[in-house]
XYZ file of C-alpha atoms in Angstrom:
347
model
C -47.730 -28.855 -19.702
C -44.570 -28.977 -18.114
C -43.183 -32.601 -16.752
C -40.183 -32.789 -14.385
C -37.909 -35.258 -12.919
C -37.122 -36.571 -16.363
C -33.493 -37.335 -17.575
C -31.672 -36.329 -20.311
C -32.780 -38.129 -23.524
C -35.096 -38.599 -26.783
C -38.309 -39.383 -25.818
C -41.599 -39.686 -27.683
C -44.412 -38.268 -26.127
C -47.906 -39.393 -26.467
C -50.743 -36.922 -25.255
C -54.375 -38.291 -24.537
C -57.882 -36.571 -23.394
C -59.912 -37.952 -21.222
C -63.600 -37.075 -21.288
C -66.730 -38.051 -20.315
C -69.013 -40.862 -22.334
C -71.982 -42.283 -21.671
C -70.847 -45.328 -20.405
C -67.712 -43.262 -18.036
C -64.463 -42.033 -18.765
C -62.831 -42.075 -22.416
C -59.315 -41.733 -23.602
C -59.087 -40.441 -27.116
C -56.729 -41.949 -29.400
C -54.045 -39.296 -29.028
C -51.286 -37.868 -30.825
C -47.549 -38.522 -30.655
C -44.148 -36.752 -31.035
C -40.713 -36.864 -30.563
C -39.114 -34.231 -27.600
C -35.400 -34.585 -26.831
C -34.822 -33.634 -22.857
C -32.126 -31.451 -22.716
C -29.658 -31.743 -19.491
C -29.493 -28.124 -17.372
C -26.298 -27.238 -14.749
C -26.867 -27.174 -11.472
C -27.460 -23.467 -10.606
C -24.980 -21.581 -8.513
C -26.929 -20.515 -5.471
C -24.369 -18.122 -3.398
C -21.158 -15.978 -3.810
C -19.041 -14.420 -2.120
C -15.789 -12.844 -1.749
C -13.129 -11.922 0.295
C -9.919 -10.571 0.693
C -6.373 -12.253 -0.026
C -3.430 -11.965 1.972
C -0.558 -10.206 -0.222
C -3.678 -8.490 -2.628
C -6.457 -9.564 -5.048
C -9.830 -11.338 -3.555
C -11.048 -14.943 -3.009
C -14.452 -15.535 -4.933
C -16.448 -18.701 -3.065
C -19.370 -20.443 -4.526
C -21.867 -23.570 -3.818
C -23.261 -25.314 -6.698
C -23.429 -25.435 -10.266
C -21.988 -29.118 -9.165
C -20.839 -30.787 -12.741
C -20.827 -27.279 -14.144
C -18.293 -24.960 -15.670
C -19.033 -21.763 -12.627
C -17.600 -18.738 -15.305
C -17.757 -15.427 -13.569
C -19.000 -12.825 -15.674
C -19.714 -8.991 -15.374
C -22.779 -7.853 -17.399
C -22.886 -4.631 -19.321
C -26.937 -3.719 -18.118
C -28.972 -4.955 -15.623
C -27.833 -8.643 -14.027
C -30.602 -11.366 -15.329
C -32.617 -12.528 -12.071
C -30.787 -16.129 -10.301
C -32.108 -19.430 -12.669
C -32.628 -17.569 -16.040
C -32.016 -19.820 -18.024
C -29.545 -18.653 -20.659
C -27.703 -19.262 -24.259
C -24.343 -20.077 -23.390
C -23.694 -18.294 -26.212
C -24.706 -15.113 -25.043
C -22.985 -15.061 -22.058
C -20.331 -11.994 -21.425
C -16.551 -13.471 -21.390
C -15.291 -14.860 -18.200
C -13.399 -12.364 -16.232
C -9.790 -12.632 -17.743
C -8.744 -11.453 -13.883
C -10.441 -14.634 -11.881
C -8.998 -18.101 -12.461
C -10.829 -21.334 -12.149
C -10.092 -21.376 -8.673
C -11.857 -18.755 -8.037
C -9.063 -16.284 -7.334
C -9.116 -12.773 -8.614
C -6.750 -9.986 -8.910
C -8.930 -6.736 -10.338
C -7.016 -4.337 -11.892
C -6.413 -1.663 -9.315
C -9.273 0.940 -9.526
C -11.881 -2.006 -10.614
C -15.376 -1.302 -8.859
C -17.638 -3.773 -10.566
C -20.786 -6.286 -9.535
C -19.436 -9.478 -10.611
C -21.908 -13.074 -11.613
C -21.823 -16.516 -11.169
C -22.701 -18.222 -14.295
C -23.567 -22.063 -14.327
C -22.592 -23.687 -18.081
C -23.312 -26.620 -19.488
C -22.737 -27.073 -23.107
C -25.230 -24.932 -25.096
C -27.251 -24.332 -21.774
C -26.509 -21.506 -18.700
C -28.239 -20.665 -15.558
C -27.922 -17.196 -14.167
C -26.724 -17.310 -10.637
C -26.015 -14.383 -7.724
C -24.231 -11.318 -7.643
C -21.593 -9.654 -5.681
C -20.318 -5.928 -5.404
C -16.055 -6.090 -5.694
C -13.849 -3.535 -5.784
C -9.822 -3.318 -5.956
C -8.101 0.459 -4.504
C -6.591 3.072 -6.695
C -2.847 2.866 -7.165
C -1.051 5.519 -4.897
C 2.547 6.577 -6.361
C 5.370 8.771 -5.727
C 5.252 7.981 -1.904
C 8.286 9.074 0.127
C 9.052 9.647 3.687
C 11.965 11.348 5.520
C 12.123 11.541 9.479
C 11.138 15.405 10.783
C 12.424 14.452 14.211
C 12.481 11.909 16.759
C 9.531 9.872 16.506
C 7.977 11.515 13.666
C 8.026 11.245 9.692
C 6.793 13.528 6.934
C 4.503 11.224 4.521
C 4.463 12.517 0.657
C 2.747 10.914 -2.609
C 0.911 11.549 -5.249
C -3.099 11.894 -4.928
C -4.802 9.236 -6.720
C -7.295 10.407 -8.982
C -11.357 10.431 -8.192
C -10.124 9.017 -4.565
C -12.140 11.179 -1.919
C -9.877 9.741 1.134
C -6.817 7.515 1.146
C -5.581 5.219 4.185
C -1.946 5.431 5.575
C -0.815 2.034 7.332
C 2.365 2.288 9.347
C 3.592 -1.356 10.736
C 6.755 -2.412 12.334
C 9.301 -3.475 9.536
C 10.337 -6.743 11.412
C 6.613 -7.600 12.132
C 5.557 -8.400 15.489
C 2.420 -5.498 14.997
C -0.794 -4.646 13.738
C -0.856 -1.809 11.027
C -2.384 1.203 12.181
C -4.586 2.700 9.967
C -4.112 6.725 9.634
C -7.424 8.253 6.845
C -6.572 11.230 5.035
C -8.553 13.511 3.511
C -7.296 15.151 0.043
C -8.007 18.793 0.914
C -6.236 18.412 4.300
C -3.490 16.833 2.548
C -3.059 19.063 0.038
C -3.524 21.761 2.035
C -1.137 20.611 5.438
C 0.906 17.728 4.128
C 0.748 14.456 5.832
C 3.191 14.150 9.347
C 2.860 10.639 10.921
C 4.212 9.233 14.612
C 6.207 6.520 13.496
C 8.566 5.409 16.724
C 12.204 4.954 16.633
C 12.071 1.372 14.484
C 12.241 0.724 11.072
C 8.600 1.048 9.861
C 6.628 -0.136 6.912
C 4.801 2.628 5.568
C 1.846 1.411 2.648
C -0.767 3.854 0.840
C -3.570 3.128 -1.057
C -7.085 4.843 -2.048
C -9.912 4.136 0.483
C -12.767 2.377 -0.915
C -15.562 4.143 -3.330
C -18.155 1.978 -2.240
C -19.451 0.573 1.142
C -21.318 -2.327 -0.448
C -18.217 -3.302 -2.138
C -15.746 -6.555 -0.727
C -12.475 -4.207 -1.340
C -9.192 -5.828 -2.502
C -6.054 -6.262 -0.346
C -3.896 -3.557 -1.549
C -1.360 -5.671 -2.852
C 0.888 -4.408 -6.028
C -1.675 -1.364 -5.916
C -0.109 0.092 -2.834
C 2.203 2.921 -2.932
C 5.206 1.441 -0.192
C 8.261 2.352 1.245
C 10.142 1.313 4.445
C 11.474 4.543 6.836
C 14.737 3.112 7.821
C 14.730 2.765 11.575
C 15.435 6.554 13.974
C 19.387 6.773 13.184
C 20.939 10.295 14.070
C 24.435 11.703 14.010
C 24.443 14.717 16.838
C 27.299 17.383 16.406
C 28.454 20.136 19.099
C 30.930 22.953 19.298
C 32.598 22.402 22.808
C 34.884 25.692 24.013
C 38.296 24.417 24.593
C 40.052 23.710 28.372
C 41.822 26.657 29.764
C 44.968 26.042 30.063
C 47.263 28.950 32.253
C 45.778 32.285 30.860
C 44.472 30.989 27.265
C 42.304 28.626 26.221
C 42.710 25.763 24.246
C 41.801 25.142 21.079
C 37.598 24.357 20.524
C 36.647 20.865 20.638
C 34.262 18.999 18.212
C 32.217 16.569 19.788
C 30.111 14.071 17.627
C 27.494 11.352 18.565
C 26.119 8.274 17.394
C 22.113 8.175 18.440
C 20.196 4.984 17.728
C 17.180 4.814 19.803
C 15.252 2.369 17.873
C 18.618 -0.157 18.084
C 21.046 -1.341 15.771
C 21.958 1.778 13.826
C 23.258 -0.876 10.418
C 25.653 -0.522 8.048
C 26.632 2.308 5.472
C 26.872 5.467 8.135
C 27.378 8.674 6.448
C 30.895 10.712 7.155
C 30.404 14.001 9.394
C 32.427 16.537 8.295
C 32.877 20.223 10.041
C 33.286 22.778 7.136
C 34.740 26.544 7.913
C 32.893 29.470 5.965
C 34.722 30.728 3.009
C 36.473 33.941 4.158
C 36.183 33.315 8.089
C 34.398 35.063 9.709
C 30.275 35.335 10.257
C 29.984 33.345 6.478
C 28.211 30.673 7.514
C 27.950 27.687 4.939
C 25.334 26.195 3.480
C 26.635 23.258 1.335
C 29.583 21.405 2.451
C 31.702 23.013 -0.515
C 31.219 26.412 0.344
C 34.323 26.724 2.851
C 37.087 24.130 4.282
C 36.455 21.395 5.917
C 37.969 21.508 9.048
C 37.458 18.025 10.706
C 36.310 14.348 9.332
C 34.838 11.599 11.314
C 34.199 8.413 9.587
C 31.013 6.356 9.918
C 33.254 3.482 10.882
C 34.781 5.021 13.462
C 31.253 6.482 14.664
C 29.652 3.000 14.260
C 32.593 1.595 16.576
C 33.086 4.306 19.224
C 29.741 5.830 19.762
C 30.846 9.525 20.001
C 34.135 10.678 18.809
C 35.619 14.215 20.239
C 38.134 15.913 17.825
C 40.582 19.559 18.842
C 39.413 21.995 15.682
C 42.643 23.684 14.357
C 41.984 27.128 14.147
C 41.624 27.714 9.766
C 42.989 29.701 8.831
C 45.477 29.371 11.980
C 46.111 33.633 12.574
C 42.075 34.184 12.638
C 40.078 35.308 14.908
C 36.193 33.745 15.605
C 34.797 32.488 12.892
C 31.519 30.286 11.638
C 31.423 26.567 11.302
C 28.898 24.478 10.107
C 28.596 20.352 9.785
C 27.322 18.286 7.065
C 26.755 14.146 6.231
C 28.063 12.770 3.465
C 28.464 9.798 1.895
C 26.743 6.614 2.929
C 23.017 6.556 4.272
C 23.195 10.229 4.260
C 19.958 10.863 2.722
C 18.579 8.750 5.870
C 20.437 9.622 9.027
C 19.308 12.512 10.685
C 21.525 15.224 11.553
C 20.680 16.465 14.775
C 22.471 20.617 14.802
C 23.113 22.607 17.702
C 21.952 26.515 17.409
C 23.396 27.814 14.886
C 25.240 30.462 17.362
C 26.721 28.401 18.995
C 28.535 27.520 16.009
C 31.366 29.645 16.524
C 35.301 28.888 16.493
C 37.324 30.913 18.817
């Protein structure tokens, strides 16, 4: 016999039968006992989750009103919703969701989390839902191939079939676009992105494992870096004026090329280095000859393109190889936009 509607209490309980006579219906004496109602949570009756802006997930509930909601993962099969449980049995709460409900899953959780209702000794199993938080992605890099274009590098998360590429305007104002990538095309071709002339905002993370899963925003998990906006110093070899029967000396000409802007602050030196030994020695590191000419990134930043007479080095020599180099400054981020090499000649 079950009874219902009844509120938490001691009660004692008397139980009759009724039965038939010959005169009509009898009630036995009965028998009597003492039963203590015990109060039950309100059961949780839905959950769900969602992504959080800057990472983690937001876990929503309704019910379990008056009762501690712990979210719990179980280690076999989830109990069905309103088993009524031990409170002592329960799993631990989920060290990685708060009260509030938010959570931040380590990255490379994929786990069906619970809603458990609790009150004191007493729990009520409530729903399930699939979450699941992207693999870290590390070692990502990117360096500007040429205009408009950027060569993406990192290093492949582990058990991740695909990962996902977002590219977004640095100063905001855009959508991210979204570029997959499939390990054995990555590891087979590299990664080379269009990027535009801006500063860009370049994130990586594993692509979910699971299509039932609410995925994580990337967050801390996210391999990031920003690619500094299209900045490129432009060098050329100019033969020099004829003057009377000769020709002047050979001209240097550098540029200043920003076409996503403001070029910023910090602009590498150019400097024009002579092969060691004249000649067709061409260098290959700016200490393998003499520099020849020097233009600041001050005086690139304020003048736009500077033009500079070479003096012949050594002065008595006849045609020889020159080569330019950045140093100094945002060097490792300015691109340095070379003429062919053959026309890299000093006469």
């Amino acid at each position: 016999m079950r009874v219902g509607g009844v509120a938490a209490g001691a009660y004692a309980v008397r139980v009759r039968a009724r039965y038939a006579g010959p005169r009509g219906e009898v009630l036995s004496l009965g028998v009597e006992g003492e039963v203590s109602v015990h109060a039950w949570p309100d059961p949780v009756v839905s959950l769900g989750a969602r992504a959080r802006d800057g990472g983690g997930l937001q876990l929503d509930w309704t019910g379990g009103a008056g009762a501690d909601v712990r979210i719990v993962q179980w280690s076999g099969e989830a109990p069905a919703m309103g088993a009524e449980l031990p409170a002592d049995g329960l799993p631990p709460a989920l060290p990685w969701v708060d009260a509030a409900g938010a959570a931040d899953p380590p990255p490379g959780t994929l786990a069906t989390v619970s809603a458990v209702a609790v009150l004191g000794e007493r729990a009520l199993a409530g729903p399930s839902t699939a979450v699941e938080a992207p693999q870290p992605v590390a070692g990502l890099t990117a360096h500007r191939t040429a205009a408009g274009r950027a060569r993406i590098a990192f290093d492949w998360p582990d058990d991740a079939g695909r990962v996902v590429v977002t590219t977004a305007p640095a100063a905001g104002g855009g959508e991210p676009v979204e570029h997959p990538v499939v390990r054995a095309v990555f590891l087979r071709e590299g990664l080379e992105l269009p990027v535009g002339p801006g500063a860009v905002r370049i994130t990586a993370y594993a692509a979910p494992r699971s299509s039932l899963a609410t995925v994580a925003a990337p967050g801390g998990a996210a391999g990031q870096v920003l690619l500094p906006a299209d900045v490129a110093i432009a060098y050329r070899v100019l033969p020099g004026q004829r003057r009377m029967l000769r020709r002047g000396p050979s001209v240097l000409r550098v540029s200043l090329l920003a076409p996503g802007g403001d070029p910023g602050a910090g602009l590498p030196d150019f400097v024009l280095v002579a092969g060691a030994g004249g000649g067709t020695a061409r260098p290959h590191r700016p200490g393998d000859g003499a520099e020849l000419c020097r233009v600041t990134g001050s005086e690139l930043a304020a003048a736009g393109t500077v033009e500079r007479e070479i003096t012949p080095h050594p002065p008595a020599a006849g045609p020889y190889a020159v080569r330019g180099f950045l140093l100094g400054g945002r060097a490792a981020s300015v691109r340095l936009d070379e003429p062919s090499l053959t026309s890299l000649v000093v006469r």
